[in-house]
mmCIF file of C-alpha atoms in Angstrom:
data_model
loop_
_atom_site.group_PDB
_atom_site.id
_atom_site.type_symbol
_atom_site.label_atom_id
_atom_site.label_comp_id
_atom_site.label_asym_id
_atom_site.label_seq_id
_atom_site.Cartn_x
_atom_site.Cartn_y
_atom_site.Cartn_z
ATOM 1 C CA MET A 1 -67.785 -57.102 47.719
ATOM 2 C CA ALA A 2 -66.490 -53.630 47.800
ATOM 3 C CA SER A 3 -64.625 -52.360 44.750
ATOM 4 C CA PRO A 4 -60.927 -51.506 45.204
ATOM 5 C CA SER A 5 -60.020 -47.866 45.813
ATOM 6 C CA HIS A 6 -58.495 -45.823 42.963
ATOM 7 C CA ARG A 7 -56.329 -43.800 45.319
ATOM 8 C CA ARG A 8 -52.651 -44.542 45.720
ATOM 9 C CA PRO A 9 -51.549 -45.901 49.125
ATOM 10 C CA ARG A 10 -50.367 -43.107 51.462
ATOM 11 C CA GLY A 11 -47.136 -44.836 52.223
ATOM 12 C CA LYS A 12 -45.974 -44.698 48.613
ATOM 13 C CA ARG A 13 -46.911 -41.025 48.221
ATOM 14 C CA ARG A 14 -44.664 -40.116 51.131
ATOM 15 C CA GLY A 15 -41.817 -41.985 49.471
ATOM 16 C CA LEU A 16 -42.021 -39.745 46.426
ATOM 17 C CA LEU A 17 -41.984 -36.486 48.426
ATOM 18 C CA VAL A 18 -38.730 -37.201 50.242
ATOM 19 C CA PRO A 19 -36.519 -37.315 47.104
ATOM 20 C CA ALA A 20 -38.198 -34.156 45.819
ATOM 21 C CA VAL A 21 -37.297 -32.236 48.971
ATOM 22 C CA ALA A 22 -33.697 -33.478 48.746
ATOM 23 C CA VAL A 23 -33.363 -32.314 45.151
ATOM 24 C CA ALA A 24 -34.715 -28.859 46.056
ATOM 25 C CA ALA A 25 -32.212 -28.545 48.860
ATOM 26 C CA VAL A 26 -29.290 -29.440 46.612
ATOM 27 C CA GLY A 27 -30.438 -26.868 44.047
ATOM 28 C CA LEU A 28 -30.559 -24.189 46.723
ATOM 29 C CA LEU A 29 -26.992 -24.966 47.823
ATOM 30 C CA VAL A 30 -25.717 -24.791 44.234
ATOM 31 C CA SER A 31 -27.416 -21.419 43.726
ATOM 32 C CA LEU A 32 -25.789 -20.031 46.857
ATOM 33 C CA ALA A 33 -22.368 -21.269 45.742
ATOM 34 C CA VAL A 34 -22.687 -19.585 42.352
ATOM 35 C CA ALA A 35 -23.841 -16.339 43.910
ATOM 36 C CA LEU A 36 -20.837 -16.263 46.229
ATOM 37 C CA THR A 37 -18.291 -16.999 43.423
ATOM 38 C CA PRO A 38 -16.354 -13.808 42.128
ATOM 39 C CA ASP A 39 -17.814 -12.625 38.806
ATOM 40 C CA ASP A 40 -14.598 -12.421 36.783
ATOM 41 C CA GLY A 41 -15.621 -14.542 33.826
ATOM 42 C CA PRO A 42 -17.070 -11.767 31.531
ATOM 43 C CA ASP A 43 -14.189 -9.351 32.314
ATOM 44 C CA THR A 44 -11.633 -11.964 31.377
ATOM 45 C CA ALA A 45 -13.425 -12.552 28.082
ATOM 46 C CA ARG A 46 -13.438 -8.834 27.242
ATOM 47 C CA ALA A 47 -9.719 -8.511 27.960
ATOM 48 C CA THR A 48 -8.978 -11.397 25.645
ATOM 49 C CA ALA A 49 -11.084 -9.870 22.864
ATOM 50 C CA THR A 50 -9.223 -6.539 22.937
ATOM 51 C CA SER A 51 -5.719 -8.016 23.104
ATOM 52 C CA ALA A 52 -3.771 -7.805 19.823
ATOM 53 C CA PRO A 53 -3.169 -11.279 18.414
ATOM 54 C CA ALA A 54 0.336 -12.334 17.429
ATOM 55 C CA ASP A 55 -0.509 -11.969 13.737
ATOM 56 C CA ALA A 56 -2.349 -8.660 14.084
ATOM 57 C CA GLY A 57 -0.233 -7.162 11.315
ATOM 58 C CA THR A 58 -1.786 -9.514 8.794
ATOM 59 C CA ARG A 59 -5.368 -8.707 9.707
ATOM 60 C CA PRO A 60 -7.442 -5.875 8.246
ATOM 61 C CA SER A 61 -7.368 -2.669 10.281
ATOM 62 C CA VAL A 62 -10.932 -1.822 9.316
ATOM 63 C CA PRO A 63 -14.160 -3.652 10.199
ATOM 64 C CA PRO A 64 -15.063 -6.378 7.700
ATOM 65 C CA THR A 65 -18.077 -5.967 5.468
ATOM 66 C CA ALA A 66 -21.050 -8.292 5.331
ATOM 67 C CA THR A 67 -19.054 -10.586 3.084
ATOM 68 C CA GLY A 68 -16.360 -10.929 5.710
ATOM 69 C CA ARG A 69 -13.733 -9.051 3.653
ATOM 70 C CA ALA A 70 -12.178 -5.721 4.502
ATOM 71 C CA PRO A 71 -13.448 -2.955 2.158
ATOM 72 C CA LYS A 72 -10.964 -1.922 -0.511
ATOM 73 C CA ALA A 73 -9.763 1.653 -0.852
ATOM 74 C CA LYS A 74 -11.238 3.492 -3.827
ATOM 75 C CA PRO A 75 -8.697 3.982 -6.621
ATOM 76 C CA SER A 76 -7.658 7.522 -7.487
ATOM 77 C CA THR A 77 -9.670 9.042 -10.302
ATOM 78 C CA VAL A 78 -6.649 11.069 -11.423
ATOM 79 C CA SER A 79 -4.171 9.333 -13.704
ATOM 80 C CA PRO A 80 -0.815 11.162 -13.479
ATOM 81 C CA THR A 81 1.260 11.502 -16.582
ATOM 82 C CA PRO A 82 3.804 8.688 -16.442
ATOM 83 C CA GLU A 83 7.398 9.613 -15.745
ATOM 84 C CA PRO A 84 10.097 8.460 -18.157
ATOM 85 C CA SER A 85 11.889 5.340 -16.995
ATOM 86 C CA ALA A 86 14.833 6.523 -14.956
ATOM 87 C CA THR A 87 17.577 5.321 -12.663
ATOM 88 C CA THR A 88 19.794 7.133 -10.180
ATOM 89 C CA PRO A 89 22.656 5.828 -8.056
ATOM 90 C CA SER A 90 20.532 6.212 -4.910
ATOM 91 C CA ALA A 91 17.217 5.086 -6.356
ATOM 92 C CA ARG A 92 15.683 1.825 -5.207
ATOM 93 C CA PRO A 93 14.387 -0.511 -7.923
ATOM 94 C CA SER A 94 10.637 -0.429 -8.356
ATOM 95 C CA ARG A 95 9.064 -3.706 -7.356
ATOM 96 C CA GLY A 96 7.326 -5.489 -10.174
ATOM 97 C CA SER A 97 8.450 -2.932 -12.750
ATOM 98 C CA THR A 98 9.075 -3.852 -16.348
ATOM 99 C CA PRO A 99 11.062 -2.076 -19.087
ATOM 100 C CA THR A 100 7.839 -0.429 -20.278
ATOM 101 C CA THR A 101 6.769 0.706 -16.811
ATOM 102 C CA ALA A 102 7.847 4.251 -15.976
ATOM 103 C CA THR A 103 9.356 4.958 -12.576
ATOM 104 C CA ALA A 104 9.590 8.337 -10.908
ATOM 105 C CA PRO A 105 13.248 9.339 -10.453
ATOM 106 C CA ARG A 106 14.543 10.808 -7.221
ATOM 107 C CA PRO A 107 16.263 14.194 -7.098
ATOM 108 C CA ALA A 108 20.018 13.915 -7.496
ATOM 109 C CA SER A 109 22.326 14.441 -4.564
ATOM 110 C CA GLY A 110 22.927 18.167 -4.195
ATOM 111 C CA GLY A 111 19.447 18.696 -5.540
ATOM 112 C CA ALA A 112 17.762 20.745 -8.170
ATOM 113 C CA PRO A 113 14.778 21.975 -6.158
ATOM 114 C CA LEU A 114 13.043 23.598 -9.128
ATOM 115 C CA ALA A 115 13.553 20.764 -11.612
ATOM 116 C CA GLY A 116 10.485 19.324 -13.263
ATOM 117 C CA ARG A 117 10.328 15.943 -14.933
ATOM 118 C CA ILE A 118 13.911 16.162 -16.223
ATOM 119 C CA ARG A 119 16.241 16.112 -13.233
ATOM 120 C CA PRO A 120 20.000 16.419 -12.965
ATOM 121 C CA GLY A 121 21.900 13.280 -12.022
ATOM 122 C CA THR A 122 19.213 11.010 -13.435
ATOM 123 C CA THR A 123 19.551 8.673 -16.405
ATOM 124 C CA TYR A 124 16.427 8.128 -18.481
ATOM 125 C CA SER A 125 15.656 5.222 -20.799
ATOM 126 C CA GLY A 126 13.718 5.602 -24.026
ATOM 127 C CA VAL A 127 14.081 5.517 -27.779
ATOM 128 C CA ALA A 128 15.520 7.904 -30.329
ATOM 129 C CA THR A 129 14.033 8.656 -33.726
ATOM 130 C CA HIS A 130 15.006 11.334 -36.248
ATOM 131 C CA TYR A 131 13.413 14.161 -38.232
ATOM 132 C CA ASP A 132 14.388 16.804 -40.750
ATOM 133 C CA ALA A 133 15.235 19.793 -38.532
ATOM 134 C CA GLY A 134 15.471 22.227 -41.431
ATOM 135 C CA ASP A 135 17.082 25.465 -40.223
ATOM 136 C CA GLY A 136 16.939 24.345 -36.601
ATOM 137 C CA ASP A 137 13.927 26.380 -35.498
ATOM 138 C CA GLY A 138 11.166 24.649 -33.545
ATOM 139 C CA ALA A 139 8.442 24.928 -30.925
ATOM 140 C CA CYS A 140 10.811 26.712 -28.496
ATOM 141 C CA LEU A 141 10.950 29.609 -31.015
ATOM 142 C CA TYR A 142 14.674 30.196 -30.676
ATOM 143 C CA GLY A 143 14.897 30.809 -34.404
ATOM 144 C CA PRO A 144 17.330 29.321 -36.942
ATOM 145 C CA SER A 145 20.356 27.570 -35.486
ATOM 146 C CA PRO A 146 23.748 27.127 -37.153
ATOM 147 C CA ASP A 147 24.324 24.099 -34.901
ATOM 148 C CA LEU A 148 22.022 21.219 -35.807
ATOM 149 C CA MET A 149 22.969 19.029 -32.861
ATOM 150 C CA ILE A 150 19.423 19.537 -31.632
ATOM 151 C CA ALA A 151 16.394 17.459 -30.677
ATOM 152 C CA ALA A 152 12.662 17.554 -30.055
ATOM 153 C CA MET A 153 11.434 16.376 -26.652
ATOM 154 C CA ASN A 154 8.277 14.300 -26.278
ATOM 155 C CA THR A 155 5.279 16.317 -25.045
ATOM 156 C CA ALA A 156 5.216 14.835 -21.530
ATOM 157 C CA ASP A 157 8.872 15.688 -20.833
ATOM 158 C CA TYR A 158 8.660 18.935 -22.834
ATOM 159 C CA GLU A 159 6.443 20.015 -19.938
ATOM 160 C CA THR A 160 5.019 23.265 -21.324
ATOM 161 C CA SER A 161 8.443 24.322 -22.690
ATOM 162 C CA ARG A 162 10.366 23.664 -19.437
ATOM 163 C CA ALA A 163 12.714 21.442 -21.454
ATOM 164 C CA CYS A 164 13.545 24.228 -23.917
ATOM 165 C CA GLY A 165 17.240 25.033 -23.999
ATOM 166 C CA ALA A 166 18.245 21.971 -21.954
ATOM 167 C CA TYR A 167 21.429 20.180 -23.020
ATOM 168 C CA VAL A 168 21.065 16.390 -23.078
ATOM 169 C CA LEU A 169 23.691 13.675 -23.462
ATOM 170 C CA VAL A 170 22.263 10.771 -25.494
ATOM 171 C CA ARG A 171 23.897 7.328 -25.507
ATOM 172 C CA ALA A 172 23.161 4.416 -27.817
ATOM 173 C CA ALA A 173 23.415 0.773 -26.781
ATOM 174 C CA GLY A 174 26.667 0.365 -28.738
ATOM 175 C CA GLY A 175 28.393 3.133 -26.768
ATOM 176 C CA ALA A 176 28.130 6.005 -29.277
ATOM 177 C CA SER A 177 26.954 9.317 -27.797
ATOM 178 C CA VAL A 178 25.943 12.818 -28.830
ATOM 179 C CA THR A 179 25.058 16.015 -26.970
ATOM 180 C CA VAL A 180 21.970 17.841 -28.213
ATOM 181 C CA ARG A 181 20.050 20.969 -27.212
ATOM 182 C CA ILE A 182 16.265 20.814 -26.928
ATOM 183 C CA THR A 183 14.709 23.254 -29.368
ATOM 184 C CA ASN A 184 11.493 21.511 -30.357
ATOM 185 C CA GLU A 185 8.566 19.402 -29.158
ATOM 186 C CA CYS A 186 7.699 15.931 -30.424
ATOM 187 C CA PRO A 187 3.916 15.372 -30.075
ATOM 188 C CA ALA A 188 2.170 11.993 -29.959
ATOM 189 C CA PRO A 189 2.909 9.276 -30.856
ATOM 190 C CA CYS A 190 6.217 10.237 -29.207
ATOM 191 C CA ALA A 191 6.117 8.564 -25.799
ATOM 192 C CA PRO A 192 7.568 9.701 -22.457
ATOM 193 C CA GLY A 193 11.323 9.216 -22.567
ATOM 194 C CA GLN A 194 11.500 9.501 -26.351
ATOM 195 C CA LEU A 195 13.772 11.955 -28.177
ATOM 196 C CA ASP A 196 13.339 12.925 -31.826
ATOM 197 C CA LEU A 197 16.812 13.889 -32.950
ATOM 198 C CA SER A 198 17.795 15.908 -35.974
ATOM 199 C CA ARG A 199 19.102 13.663 -38.716
ATOM 200 C CA GLU A 200 22.559 15.103 -38.141
ATOM 201 C CA ALA A 201 22.482 14.152 -34.459
ATOM 202 C CA PHE A 202 20.943 10.714 -35.035
ATOM 203 C CA ALA A 203 23.698 9.892 -37.531
ATOM 204 C CA LYS A 204 26.197 10.180 -34.651
ATOM 205 C CA LEU A 205 24.513 7.186 -33.023
ATOM 206 C CA ALA A 206 23.385 4.958 -35.884
ATOM 207 C CA GLY A 207 22.540 4.883 -39.566
ATOM 208 C CA LEU A 208 19.371 6.741 -40.523
ATOM 209 C CA SER A 209 17.966 3.500 -41.901
ATOM 210 C CA ALA A 210 17.691 2.189 -38.335
ATOM 211 C CA GLY A 211 14.767 4.570 -37.816
ATOM 212 C CA LYS A 212 14.389 3.964 -34.079
ATOM 213 C CA ILE A 213 16.974 2.824 -31.538
ATOM 214 C CA PRO A 214 17.009 2.334 -27.756
ATOM 215 C CA VAL A 215 18.930 5.025 -25.889
ATOM 216 C CA THR A 216 19.620 6.426 -22.465
ATOM 217 C CA TRP A 217 19.907 10.151 -21.854
ATOM 218 C CA SER A 218 20.676 12.589 -19.068
ATOM 219 C CA LEU A 219 20.763 16.326 -18.427
ATOM 220 C CA LEU A 220 24.042 18.210 -18.840
ATOM 221 C CA SER A 221 25.363 21.508 -17.509
ATOM 222 C CA PRO A 222 27.926 22.171 -20.256
ATOM 223 C CA GLY A 223 30.869 24.493 -20.401
ATOM 224 C CA THR A 224 30.210 27.595 -22.491
ATOM 225 C CA SER A 225 31.639 31.080 -23.002
ATOM 226 C CA ASP A 226 28.268 32.483 -24.068
ATOM 227 C CA THR A 227 26.044 34.585 -21.839
ATOM 228 C CA VAL A 228 22.272 34.629 -21.536
ATOM 229 C CA SER A 229 20.327 36.767 -24.016
ATOM 230 C CA ILE A 230 16.841 38.256 -23.713
ATOM 231 C CA ARG A 231 14.249 38.733 -26.454
ATOM 232 C CA TYR A 232 10.885 40.486 -26.306
ATOM 233 C CA LYS A 233 8.167 38.944 -28.433
ATOM 234 C CA THR A 234 6.809 40.644 -31.507
ATOM 235 C CA GLY A 235 4.001 43.011 -30.426
ATOM 236 C CA SER A 236 5.448 43.671 -26.982
ATOM 237 C CA SER A 237 5.064 47.137 -25.463
ATOM 238 C CA SER A 238 4.716 48.768 -22.066
ATOM 239 C CA HIS A 239 1.124 47.482 -21.969
ATOM 240 C CA TRP A 240 1.761 43.822 -22.832
ATOM 241 C CA CYS A 241 4.897 41.814 -23.371
ATOM 242 C CA GLY A 242 6.286 38.349 -23.853
ATOM 243 C CA ILE A 243 9.868 37.706 -22.664
ATOM 244 C CA GLN A 244 12.208 34.899 -23.663
ATOM 245 C CA ALA A 245 15.618 33.862 -22.300
ATOM 246 C CA ILE A 246 18.107 32.350 -24.761
ATOM 247 C CA GLY A 247 21.441 30.599 -24.277
ATOM 248 C CA HIS A 248 21.065 29.640 -20.613
ATOM 249 C CA ARG A 249 23.442 26.869 -19.546
ATOM 250 C CA ASN A 250 20.900 25.133 -17.310
ATOM 251 C CA PRO A 251 17.150 24.710 -17.815
ATOM 252 C CA LEU A 252 15.222 27.823 -16.842
ATOM 253 C CA ALA A 253 12.667 27.367 -14.060
ATOM 254 C CA ARG A 254 11.316 30.909 -13.560
ATOM 255 C CA LEU A 255 11.348 34.373 -15.038
ATOM 256 C CA GLU A 256 10.243 37.321 -12.891
ATOM 257 C CA VAL A 257 9.880 41.034 -13.528
ATOM 258 C CA GLY A 258 10.571 43.817 -11.057
ATOM 259 C CA THR A 259 7.582 45.894 -10.027
ATOM 260 C CA GLY A 260 6.975 48.579 -7.445
ATOM 261 C CA SER A 261 5.861 45.911 -4.975
ATOM 262 C CA GLY A 262 8.695 43.452 -5.616
ATOM 263 C CA TRP A 263 9.226 40.558 -8.016
ATOM 264 C CA GLN A 264 6.313 39.233 -10.037
ATOM 265 C CA ARG A 265 6.541 35.756 -11.531
ATOM 266 C CA LEU A 266 5.359 35.462 -15.127
ATOM 267 C CA THR A 267 3.464 32.534 -16.633
ATOM 268 C CA ARG A 268 5.353 30.364 -19.093
ATOM 269 C CA THR A 269 3.731 29.393 -22.382
ATOM 270 C CA GLU A 270 4.181 26.243 -24.457
ATOM 271 C CA TYR A 271 5.997 28.365 -27.079
ATOM 272 C CA ASN A 272 8.679 29.326 -24.514
ATOM 273 C CA TYR A 273 7.796 32.934 -23.734
ATOM 274 C CA PHE A 274 6.877 34.329 -20.313
ATOM 275 C CA LEU A 275 3.875 36.666 -20.524
ATOM 276 C CA SER A 276 3.009 39.873 -18.693
ATOM 277 C CA PRO A 277 -0.588 40.434 -19.886
ATOM 278 C CA ASP A 278 -0.989 43.805 -18.143
ATOM 279 C CA GLY A 279 2.470 45.154 -18.972
ATOM 280 C CA ALA A 280 3.783 44.860 -15.419
ATOM 281 C CA GLY A 281 7.581 44.936 -15.446
ATOM 282 C CA CYS A 282 7.911 45.211 -19.222
ATOM 283 C CA GLY A 283 11.211 46.991 -19.900
ATOM 284 C CA GLY A 284 12.284 46.792 -16.259
ATOM 285 C CA ALA A 285 14.605 44.539 -14.271
ATOM 286 C CA LEU A 286 14.386 40.783 -14.811
ATOM 287 C CA ARG A 287 15.239 37.907 -12.507
ATOM 288 C CA LEU A 288 16.026 34.472 -13.968
ATOM 289 C CA THR A 289 16.119 31.289 -11.889
ATOM 290 C CA ASP A 290 17.461 27.936 -13.068
ATOM 291 C CA VAL A 291 16.461 24.450 -11.882
ATOM 292 C CA TYR A 292 19.221 24.523 -9.250
ATOM 293 C CA GLY A 293 17.744 27.646 -7.666
ATOM 294 C CA GLU A 294 20.481 30.054 -8.815
ATOM 295 C CA GLN A 295 19.156 33.536 -9.610
ATOM 296 C CA LEU A 296 20.482 36.059 -12.113
ATOM 297 C CA THR A 297 19.326 39.692 -12.190
ATOM 298 C CA VAL A 298 19.343 41.581 -15.473
ATOM 299 C CA ASP A 299 18.895 45.362 -15.864
ATOM 300 C CA GLY A 300 18.764 47.670 -18.838
ATOM 301 C CA ILE A 301 16.879 45.443 -21.285
ATOM 302 C CA ALA A 302 14.570 47.734 -23.216
ATOM 303 C CA VAL A 303 11.372 46.598 -24.907
ATOM 304 C CA ARG A 304 12.682 45.995 -28.419
ATOM 305 C CA PRO A 305 10.400 43.392 -30.024
ATOM 306 C CA ASP A 306 12.108 40.459 -31.768
ATOM 307 C CA ALA A 307 15.614 41.688 -30.992
ATOM 308 C CA VAL A 308 18.108 39.373 -29.262
ATOM 309 C CA GLN A 309 19.805 41.435 -26.544
ATOM 310 C CA PRO A 310 22.840 39.880 -24.816
ATOM 311 C CA THR A 311 23.496 40.183 -21.103
ATOM 312 C CA ARG A 312 26.680 39.757 -19.071
ATOM 313 C CA VAL A 313 25.433 36.898 -16.914
ATOM 314 C CA GLN A 314 25.348 33.108 -17.080
ATOM 315 C CA PHE A 315 24.341 30.316 -14.686
ATOM 316 C CA ALA A 316 27.041 28.316 -12.909
ATOM 317 C CA ARG A 317 28.116 24.930 -14.205
ATOM 318 C CA HIS A 318 27.029 21.813 -12.296
#
């Protein structure tokens, strides 16, 4: 008896081929349909990716780092000297500020374009202490003063003697007030905003036993019948000189000397003299400028060391 064949019957093999051909035909039709369809899918995706979302303002404007966070800006390596705490009628309150946080004041209306840290129309907050002023002389080198309504300004607001000669109205919390002239510097630990008053001036505000009291203070442009005086420093000559202005109503911003090529601005020292190291302009015309920008020209001041020489000019009152 013959053994059965191991081949599959032909009829069944044909049955398997028919479905395979049908599947291939369907696949071909699908491929043709896809090929004929407009290729707008990727373009639509790109347009969506570049469109600003509704909350774009809350997202970082720089690419995120590997951690998924936007990189932070590097902090400044320069720490500016803090301004005394100040308020002006037009100033906006500083967000998150505290009584011990200094805020930069804005220039007063009408402006004092050459003002430094102490600006007209601005009220500063600080503390007042007192010291023995002696004969009234101090770091500004004005010499003895018969009027001891004077004060020493903290180093930050002294600002390399820019505060020298400024008149300041000081008010205590209880309402008492006194007007003082800045003739001295109060080094550390005096803080920005702090005034060290003569004992005579402090006594106008509180008893000396109080030691330290909170105050507010502001720059004044007082009435006066005096005129500005000029003094040349000891050792001055036509080869080198130091020049000082005394009795100016408003803080002095600049002192210039006349030369053959025009006006030359002199450098101010911490002891309140303006120096001409090469003698330029010594004994010639002077031009004084206050913090408001007003200029006064003075002629005929000879080089007479350590002599106070009056002029006929004075800055306007503000």
